[in-house]
Amino acid sequence: DGGITQSPKYLFRKEGQNVTLSCEQNLNHDAMYWYRQDPGQGLRLIYYSQIVNDFQKGDIAEGYSVSREKKESFPLTVTSAQKNPTAFYLCASSMGPTGGGNQPQHFGDGTRLSIL
Amino acid sequence: QQQVKQSPQSLIVQKGGISIINCAYENTAFDYFPWYQQFPGKGPALLIAIRPDVSEKKEGRFTISFNKSAKQFSLHIMDSQPGDSATYFCAASKYTDKLIFGTGTRLQVFP
């Protein structure tokens, strides 16, 4: 059953701590994305990657880092520099440019991050 | 110019009624307009999408109306059901570029 798996579902961070959110897809998609969701603000793009070993900053990249060493994996690290990390984090994937333009994005079920 | 403005923020509809959510955009280069549905604790799922060469697209009870000259598009949910209670997001993009999302509409359908 193809899809996107995000883990953990809930995560707690202490002050000054880095935490890493996992995102794995078995859809054979080239492009992957990380969004942050806050109440009343919709989905804001943190980072995206259209191909392995390459990624670009989104609208709110400060305090976050990513890697894309494998096609199926796109982990997000929330660093201690992110002063307001409490949010719902969503990972998505799409066929990307190789599938032609305007491919739909498929989302995981998110990770809810809170500060202890 | 990259924003997509969505309204209303919340919507309460009686079962069997019509739910209407509106979105407006500025960038005339946008050529793909999807709607996503999100249930609590879940990720958004693609509901229906339209391209600017058509003025309307219908899938079951869900219809997108598109007005290119006004740079507006809307989602109509006919015969709204309690199971339609969710948050709905409009979005827009141009070709292979990233999606720009609206701020979401929380729909509640009461029996």
PDB file of C-alpha atoms in Angstrom:
ATOM      1  CA  ASP A   1       0.000   0.000   0.000  1.00  0.00           C
ATOM      2  CA  GLY A   2       1.787   3.119  -1.238  1.00  0.00           C
ATOM      3  CA  GLY A   3       1.952   6.237   0.829  1.00  0.00           C
ATOM      4  CA  ILE A   4       3.884   8.574   3.062  1.00  0.00           C
ATOM      5  CA  THR A   5       4.848   7.639   6.596  1.00  0.00           C
ATOM      6  CA  GLN A   6       5.710  10.283   9.142  1.00  0.00           C
ATOM      7  CA  SER A   7       7.104   9.462  12.558  1.00  0.00           C
ATOM      8  CA  PRO A   8       6.720   9.965  15.391  1.00  0.00           C
ATOM      9  CA  LYS A   9       3.112  11.125  15.577  1.00  0.00           C
ATOM     10  CA  TYR A  10       3.853  13.212  18.689  1.00  0.00           C
ATOM     11  CA  LEU A  11       7.219  14.685  19.679  1.00  0.00           C
ATOM     12  CA  PHE A  12       8.349  16.808  22.591  1.00  0.00           C
ATOM     13  CA  ARG A  13      11.387  19.049  22.541  1.00  0.00           C
ATOM     14  CA  LYS A  14      13.319  20.476  25.442  1.00  0.00           C
ATOM     15  CA  GLU A  15      14.837  23.945  25.279  1.00  0.00           C
ATOM     16  CA  GLY A  16      18.118  23.980  23.349  1.00  0.00           C
ATOM     17  CA  GLN A  17      17.521  20.568  21.825  1.00  0.00           C
ATOM     18  CA  ASN A  18      17.507  19.561  18.163  1.00  0.00           C
ATOM     19  CA  VAL A  19      14.874  17.064  17.069  1.00  0.00           C
ATOM     20  CA  THR A  20      14.482  15.175  13.800  1.00  0.00           C
ATOM     21  CA  LEU A  21      11.176  14.310  12.158  1.00  0.00           C
ATOM     22  CA  SER A  22      11.100  11.350   9.830  1.00  0.00           C
ATOM     23  CA  CYS A  23       9.360  11.191   6.444  1.00  0.00           C
ATOM     24  CA  GLU A  24       9.460   8.130   4.201  1.00  0.00           C
ATOM     25  CA  GLN A  25       7.569   7.554   0.940  1.00  0.00           C
ATOM     26  CA  ASN A  26       7.173   4.462  -1.223  1.00  0.00           C
ATOM     27  CA  LEU A  27       5.401   6.203  -4.094  1.00  0.00           C
ATOM     28  CA  ASN A  28       8.614   6.501  -6.139  1.00  0.00           C
ATOM     29  CA  HIS A  29       8.122  10.265  -6.179  1.00  0.00           C
ATOM     30  CA  ASP A  30      11.002  12.580  -7.037  1.00  0.00           C
ATOM     31  CA  ALA A  31       9.782  15.641  -5.144  1.00  0.00           C
ATOM     32  CA  MET A  32       9.279  15.932  -1.393  1.00  0.00           C
ATOM     33  CA  TYR A  33       8.148  18.814   0.789  1.00  0.00           C
ATOM     34  CA  TRP A  34       7.927  19.888   4.426  1.00  0.00           C
ATOM     35  CA  TYR A  35       5.167  22.183   5.626  1.00  0.00           C
ATOM     36  CA  ARG A  36       4.385  23.736   8.956  1.00  0.00           C
ATOM     37  CA  GLN A  37       0.733  24.145   9.933  1.00  0.00           C
ATOM     38  CA  ASP A  38      -0.404  26.618  12.588  1.00  0.00           C
ATOM     39  CA  PRO A  39      -4.036  27.425  13.406  1.00  0.00           C
ATOM     40  CA  GLY A  40      -5.411  30.071  11.062  1.00  0.00           C
ATOM     41  CA  GLN A  41      -2.254  30.219   8.942  1.00  0.00           C
ATOM     42  CA  GLY A  42      -2.683  27.376   6.524  1.00  0.00           C
ATOM     43  CA  LEU A  43       0.317  25.437   5.297  1.00  0.00           C
ATOM     44  CA  ARG A  44       3.669  27.204   5.045  1.00  0.00           C
ATOM     45  CA  LEU A  45       6.514  25.651   3.073  1.00  0.00           C
ATOM     46  CA  ILE A  46       9.717  25.012   5.036  1.00  0.00           C
ATOM     47  CA  TYR A  47      11.930  23.131   2.548  1.00  0.00           C
ATOM     48  CA  TYR A  48      11.434  21.158  -0.625  1.00  0.00           C
ATOM     49  CA  SER A  49      13.494  18.817  -2.748  1.00  0.00           C
ATOM     50  CA  GLN A  50      12.900  17.936  -6.376  1.00  0.00           C
ATOM     51  CA  ILE A  51      15.735  15.408  -6.669  1.00  0.00           C
ATOM     52  CA  VAL A  52      18.081  13.418  -4.475  1.00  0.00           C
ATOM     53  CA  ASN A  53      20.980  15.395  -2.976  1.00  0.00           C
ATOM     54  CA  ASP A  54      19.328  18.717  -3.767  1.00  0.00           C
ATOM     55  CA  PHE A  55      16.885  20.857  -1.797  1.00  0.00           C
ATOM     56  CA  GLN A  56      15.678  24.458  -1.638  1.00  0.00           C
ATOM     57  CA  LYS A  57      14.486  26.743   1.128  1.00  0.00           C
ATOM     58  CA  GLY A  58      10.813  27.501   1.326  1.00  0.00           C
ATOM     59  CA  ASP A  59       9.166  30.511   2.911  1.00  0.00           C
ATOM     60  CA  ILE A  60      10.071  29.772   6.547  1.00  0.00           C
ATOM     61  CA  ALA A  61      13.375  27.818   6.468  1.00  0.00           C
ATOM     62  CA  GLU A  62      15.096  29.623   9.349  1.00  0.00           C
ATOM     63  CA  GLY A  63      15.712  27.280  12.279  1.00  0.00           C
ATOM     64  CA  TYR A  64      15.213  24.137  10.192  1.00  0.00           C
ATOM     65  CA  SER A  65      17.486  21.843   8.196  1.00  0.00           C
ATOM     66  CA  VAL A  66      16.911  18.900   5.845  1.00  0.00           C
ATOM     67  CA  SER A  67      18.787  16.233   3.927  1.00  0.00           C
ATOM     68  CA  ARG A  68      17.866  14.167   0.884  1.00  0.00           C
ATOM     69  CA  GLU A  69      20.337  11.299   0.634  1.00  0.00           C
ATOM     70  CA  LYS A  70      17.768   8.792  -0.592  1.00  0.00           C
ATOM     71  CA  LYS A  71      14.806   9.208  -2.923  1.00  0.00           C
ATOM     72  CA  GLU A  72      12.363   7.795  -0.405  1.00  0.00           C
ATOM     73  CA  SER A  73      13.506   9.768   2.655  1.00  0.00           C
ATOM     74  CA  PHE A  74      13.425  13.468   3.543  1.00  0.00           C
ATOM     75  CA  PRO A  75      14.057  14.034   7.276  1.00  0.00           C
ATOM     76  CA  LEU A  76      13.511  17.456   8.852  1.00  0.00           C
ATOM     77  CA  THR A  77      15.586  18.687  11.796  1.00  0.00           C
ATOM     78  CA  VAL A  78      14.099  21.375  14.002  1.00  0.00           C
ATOM     79  CA  THR A  79      17.110  23.092  15.520  1.00  0.00           C
ATOM     80  CA  SER A  80      17.406  25.045  18.765  1.00  0.00           C
ATOM     81  CA  ALA A  81      17.496  28.193  16.609  1.00  0.00           C
ATOM     82  CA  GLN A  82      13.777  27.746  15.896  1.00  0.00           C
ATOM     83  CA  LYS A  83      12.319  29.693  18.802  1.00  0.00           C
ATOM     84  CA  ASN A  84       8.685  28.787  18.246  1.00  0.00           C
ATOM     85  CA  PRO A  85       8.691  25.166  17.089  1.00  0.00           C
ATOM     86  CA  THR A  86       5.287  24.138  18.450  1.00  0.00           C
ATOM     87  CA  ALA A  87       3.243  23.214  15.377  1.00  0.00           C
ATOM     88  CA  PHE A  88       1.883  20.402  13.230  1.00  0.00           C
ATOM     89  CA  TYR A  89       4.476  19.336  10.649  1.00  0.00           C
ATOM     90  CA  LEU A  90       3.389  17.784   7.366  1.00  0.00           C
ATOM     91  CA  CYS A  91       5.487  15.985   4.792  1.00  0.00           C
ATOM     92  CA  ALA A  92       4.314  15.609   1.205  1.00  0.00           C
ATOM     93  CA  SER A  93       5.561  14.165  -2.057  1.00  0.00           C
ATOM     94  CA  SER A  94       4.745  14.491  -5.732  1.00  0.00           C
ATOM     95  CA  MET A  95       6.049  13.182  -9.035  1.00  0.00           C
ATOM     96  CA  GLY A  96       7.835  16.490  -9.501  1.00  0.00           C
ATOM     97  CA  PRO A  97       9.103  17.935 -12.779  1.00  0.00           C
ATOM     98  CA  THR A  98       9.680  14.490 -14.318  1.00  0.00           C
ATOM     99  CA  GLY A  99       5.929  13.932 -14.200  1.00  0.00           C
ATOM    100  CA  GLY A 100       5.177  17.118 -16.065  1.00  0.00           C
ATOM    101  CA  GLY A 101       3.733  20.208 -14.482  1.00  0.00           C
ATOM    102  CA  ASN A 102       1.196  20.529 -11.701  1.00  0.00           C
ATOM    103  CA  GLN A 103       1.347  17.090 -10.156  1.00  0.00           C
ATOM    104  CA  PRO A 104      -0.808  16.563  -7.039  1.00  0.00           C
ATOM    105  CA  GLN A 105       0.919  16.402  -3.681  1.00  0.00           C
ATOM    106  CA  HIS A 106       0.318  13.443  -1.376  1.00  0.00           C
ATOM    107  CA  PHE A 107       0.571  14.117   2.350  1.00  0.00           C
ATOM    108  CA  GLY A 108       1.509  12.084   5.388  1.00  0.00           C
ATOM    109  CA  ASP A 109      -0.502  12.255   8.602  1.00  0.00           C
ATOM    110  CA  GLY A 110       1.845  14.675  10.300  1.00  0.00           C
ATOM    111  CA  THR A 111       3.951  15.014  13.427  1.00  0.00           C
ATOM    112  CA  ARG A 112       2.790  17.252  16.253  1.00  0.00           C
ATOM    113  CA  LEU A 113       5.768  18.900  17.958  1.00  0.00           C
ATOM    114  CA  SER A 114       5.491  20.545  21.372  1.00  0.00           C
ATOM    115  CA  ILE A 115       7.948  22.247  23.712  1.00  0.00           C
ATOM    116  CA  LEU A 116       8.381  20.775  27.181  1.00  0.00           C
TER     117      LEU A 116
ATOM    118  CA  GLN B   1       1.472  38.578  -5.577  1.00  0.00           C
ATOM    119  CA  GLN B   2       2.136  35.048  -4.425  1.00  0.00           C
ATOM    120  CA  GLN B   3      -0.768  34.981  -1.940  1.00  0.00           C
ATOM    121  CA  VAL B   4      -3.984  33.041  -2.193  1.00  0.00           C
ATOM    122  CA  LYS B   5      -6.735  34.591  -0.080  1.00  0.00           C
ATOM    123  CA  GLN B   6      -9.399  32.230   1.235  1.00  0.00           C
ATOM    124  CA  SER B   7     -12.742  32.972   2.878  1.00  0.00           C
ATOM    125  CA  PRO B   8     -14.590  32.408   5.093  1.00  0.00           C
ATOM    126  CA  GLN B   9     -12.346  31.217   7.918  1.00  0.00           C
ATOM    127  CA  SER B  10     -15.169  29.062   9.266  1.00  0.00           C
ATOM    128  CA  LEU B  11     -18.519  27.920   7.934  1.00  0.00           C
ATOM    129  CA  ILE B  12     -21.514  26.269   9.560  1.00  0.00           C
ATOM    130  CA  VAL B  13     -24.036  24.570   7.284  1.00  0.00           C
ATOM    131  CA  GLN B  14     -27.078  22.451   7.929  1.00  0.00           C
ATOM    132  CA  LYS B  15     -27.191  18.937   6.514  1.00  0.00           C
ATOM    133  CA  GLY B  16     -28.425  19.009   2.939  1.00  0.00           C
ATOM    134  CA  GLY B  17     -27.359  22.611   2.397  1.00  0.00           C
ATOM    135  CA  ILE B  18     -24.756  24.053   0.034  1.00  0.00           C
ATOM    136  CA  SER B  19     -21.300  24.933   1.354  1.00  0.00           C
ATOM    137  CA  ILE B  20     -19.391  27.599  -0.579  1.00  0.00           C
ATOM    138  CA  ILE B  21     -15.746  28.502  -0.023  1.00  0.00           C
ATOM    139  CA  ASN B  22     -14.035  31.228  -2.010  1.00  0.00           C
ATOM    140  CA  CYS B  23     -10.440  31.914  -2.996  1.00  0.00           C
ATOM    141  CA  ALA B  24      -8.772  34.791  -4.822  1.00  0.00           C
ATOM    142  CA  TYR B  25      -5.303  35.103  -6.316  1.00  0.00           C
ATOM    143  CA  GLU B  26      -3.138  37.815  -7.867  1.00  0.00           C
ATOM    144  CA  ASN B  27      -0.552  35.980  -9.950  1.00  0.00           C
ATOM    145  CA  THR B  28      -1.959  35.481 -13.455  1.00  0.00           C
ATOM    146  CA  ALA B  29       0.781  32.931 -14.147  1.00  0.00           C
ATOM    147  CA  PHE B  30      -0.918  30.401 -11.858  1.00  0.00           C
ATOM    148  CA  ASP B  31      -2.278  27.549 -13.948  1.00  0.00           C
ATOM    149  CA  TYR B  32      -3.297  24.876 -11.460  1.00  0.00           C
ATOM    150  CA  PHE B  33      -5.880  25.278  -8.697  1.00  0.00           C
ATOM    151  CA  PRO B  34      -6.419  22.284  -6.379  1.00  0.00           C
ATOM    152  CA  TRP B  35      -8.603  21.926  -3.310  1.00  0.00           C
ATOM    153  CA  TYR B  36      -7.522  19.799  -0.361  1.00  0.00           C
ATOM    154  CA  GLN B  37      -9.640  18.327   2.441  1.00  0.00           C
ATOM    155  CA  GLN B  38      -8.146  17.740   5.885  1.00  0.00           C
ATOM    156  CA  PHE B  39      -9.686  15.840   8.799  1.00  0.00           C
ATOM    157  CA  PRO B  40      -8.423  16.434  12.379  1.00  0.00           C
ATOM    158  CA  GLY B  41      -5.090  14.718  13.045  1.00  0.00           C
ATOM    159  CA  LYS B  42      -4.641  13.782   9.395  1.00  0.00           C
ATOM    160  CA  GLY B  43      -2.781  15.195   6.439  1.00  0.00           C
ATOM    161  CA  PRO B  44      -4.627  17.020   3.647  1.00  0.00           C
ATOM    162  CA  ALA B  45      -5.908  14.934   0.745  1.00  0.00           C
ATOM    163  CA  LEU B  46      -6.510  16.175  -2.787  1.00  0.00           C
ATOM    164  CA  LEU B  47     -10.251  16.630  -3.353  1.00  0.00           C
ATOM    165  CA  ILE B  48     -10.551  18.171  -6.807  1.00  0.00           C
ATOM    166  CA  ALA B  49      -8.462  20.410  -9.070  1.00  0.00           C
ATOM    167  CA  ILE B  50      -9.020  22.692 -12.045  1.00  0.00           C
ATOM    168  CA  ARG B  51      -6.942  24.374 -14.730  1.00  0.00           C
ATOM    169  CA  PRO B  52      -7.794  27.842 -16.086  1.00  0.00           C
ATOM    170  CA  ASP B  53      -8.944  26.606 -19.493  1.00  0.00           C
ATOM    171  CA  VAL B  54     -12.275  25.462 -18.007  1.00  0.00           C
ATOM    172  CA  SER B  55     -14.809  27.437 -15.973  1.00  0.00           C
ATOM    173  CA  GLU B  56     -16.251  24.566 -13.959  1.00  0.00           C
ATOM    174  CA  LYS B  57     -15.360  21.048 -12.879  1.00  0.00           C
ATOM    175  CA  LYS B  58     -17.674  18.679 -11.048  1.00  0.00           C
ATOM    176  CA  GLU B  59     -16.887  15.473  -9.187  1.00  0.00           C
ATOM    177  CA  GLY B  60     -19.870  14.033  -7.375  1.00  0.00           C
ATOM    178  CA  ARG B  61     -21.158  16.595  -4.879  1.00  0.00           C
ATOM    179  CA  PHE B  62     -18.045  18.770  -5.234  1.00  0.00           C
ATOM    180  CA  THR B  63     -17.777  21.505  -7.888  1.00  0.00           C
ATOM    181  CA  ILE B  64     -15.039  24.031  -8.589  1.00  0.00           C
ATOM    182  CA  SER B  65     -16.130  27.247 -10.288  1.00  0.00           C
ATOM    183  CA  PHE B  66     -13.345  29.285 -11.879  1.00  0.00           C
ATOM    184  CA  ASN B  67     -13.503  32.943 -12.949  1.00  0.00           C
ATOM    185  CA  LYS B  68     -10.298  33.803 -14.772  1.00  0.00           C
ATOM    186  CA  SER B  69     -11.093  37.488 -15.340  1.00  0.00           C
ATOM    187  CA  ALA B  70     -11.897  38.025 -11.656  1.00  0.00           C
ATOM    188  CA  LYS B  71      -8.973  35.818 -10.546  1.00  0.00           C
ATOM    189  CA  GLN B  72     -11.277  33.893  -8.257  1.00  0.00           C
ATOM    190  CA  PHE B  73     -12.258  30.280  -7.780  1.00  0.00           C
ATOM    191  CA  SER B  74     -14.636  28.602  -5.409  1.00  0.00           C
ATOM    192  CA  LEU B  75     -15.590  25.195  -4.045  1.00  0.00           C
ATOM    193  CA  HIS B  76     -19.257  24.252  -3.835  1.00  0.00           C
ATOM    194  CA  ILE B  77     -20.330  21.245  -1.792  1.00  0.00           C
ATOM    195  CA  MET B  78     -23.871  20.250  -2.679  1.00  0.00           C
ATOM    196  CA  ASP B  79     -26.106  18.323  -0.260  1.00  0.00           C
ATOM    197  CA  SER B  80     -23.549  18.829   2.523  1.00  0.00           C
ATOM    198  CA  GLN B  81     -23.234  15.906   4.961  1.00  0.00           C
ATOM    199  CA  PRO B  82     -21.849  15.676   8.524  1.00  0.00           C
ATOM    200  CA  GLY B  83     -19.026  13.566   7.084  1.00  0.00           C
ATOM    201  CA  ASP B  84     -17.940  16.596   5.048  1.00  0.00           C
ATOM    202  CA  SER B  85     -17.005  18.394   8.288  1.00  0.00           C
ATOM    203  CA  ALA B  86     -13.309  19.129   7.809  1.00  0.00           C
ATOM    204  CA  THR B  87     -10.889  21.929   6.968  1.00  0.00           C
ATOM    205  CA  TYR B  88     -10.648  22.823   3.298  1.00  0.00           C
ATOM    206  CA  PHE B  89      -7.646  24.472   1.660  1.00  0.00           C
ATOM    207  CA  CYS B  90      -7.470  26.035  -1.761  1.00  0.00           C
ATOM    208  CA  ALA B  91      -4.095  26.307  -3.455  1.00  0.00           C
ATOM    209  CA  ALA B  92      -2.486  27.569  -6.641  1.00  0.00           C
ATOM    210  CA  SER B  93       0.720  26.998  -8.550  1.00  0.00           C
ATOM    211  CA  LYS B  94       2.338  27.588 -11.892  1.00  0.00           C
ATOM    212  CA  TYR B  95       3.579  24.532 -13.771  1.00  0.00           C
ATOM    213  CA  THR B  96       6.336  22.813 -11.742  1.00  0.00           C
ATOM    214  CA  ASP B  97       6.568  25.515  -9.087  1.00  0.00           C
ATOM    215  CA  LYS B  98       5.570  25.065  -5.458  1.00  0.00           C
ATOM    216  CA  LEU B  99       1.952  25.171  -4.282  1.00  0.00           C
ATOM    217  CA  ILE B 100       0.718  28.312  -2.532  1.00  0.00           C
ATOM    218  CA  PHE B 101      -2.003  27.460   0.000  1.00  0.00           C
ATOM    219  CA  GLY B 102      -4.877  29.526   1.302  1.00  0.00           C
ATOM    220  CA  THR B 103      -5.349  29.832   5.057  1.00  0.00           C
ATOM    221  CA  GLY B 104      -8.100  27.209   5.253  1.00  0.00           C
ATOM    222  CA  THR B 105     -11.839  27.066   5.993  1.00  0.00           C
ATOM    223  CA  ARG B 106     -13.202  24.989   8.827  1.00  0.00           C
ATOM    224  CA  LEU B 107     -16.542  23.526   7.718  1.00  0.00           C
ATOM    225  CA  GLN B 108     -19.030  22.125  10.209  1.00  0.00           C
ATOM    226  CA  VAL B 109     -22.150  20.397   8.921  1.00  0.00           C
ATOM    227  CA  PHE B 110     -24.869  19.856  11.499  1.00  0.00           C
ATOM    228  CA  PRO B 111     -27.602  17.204  11.193  1.00  0.00           C
TER     229      PRO B 111
END
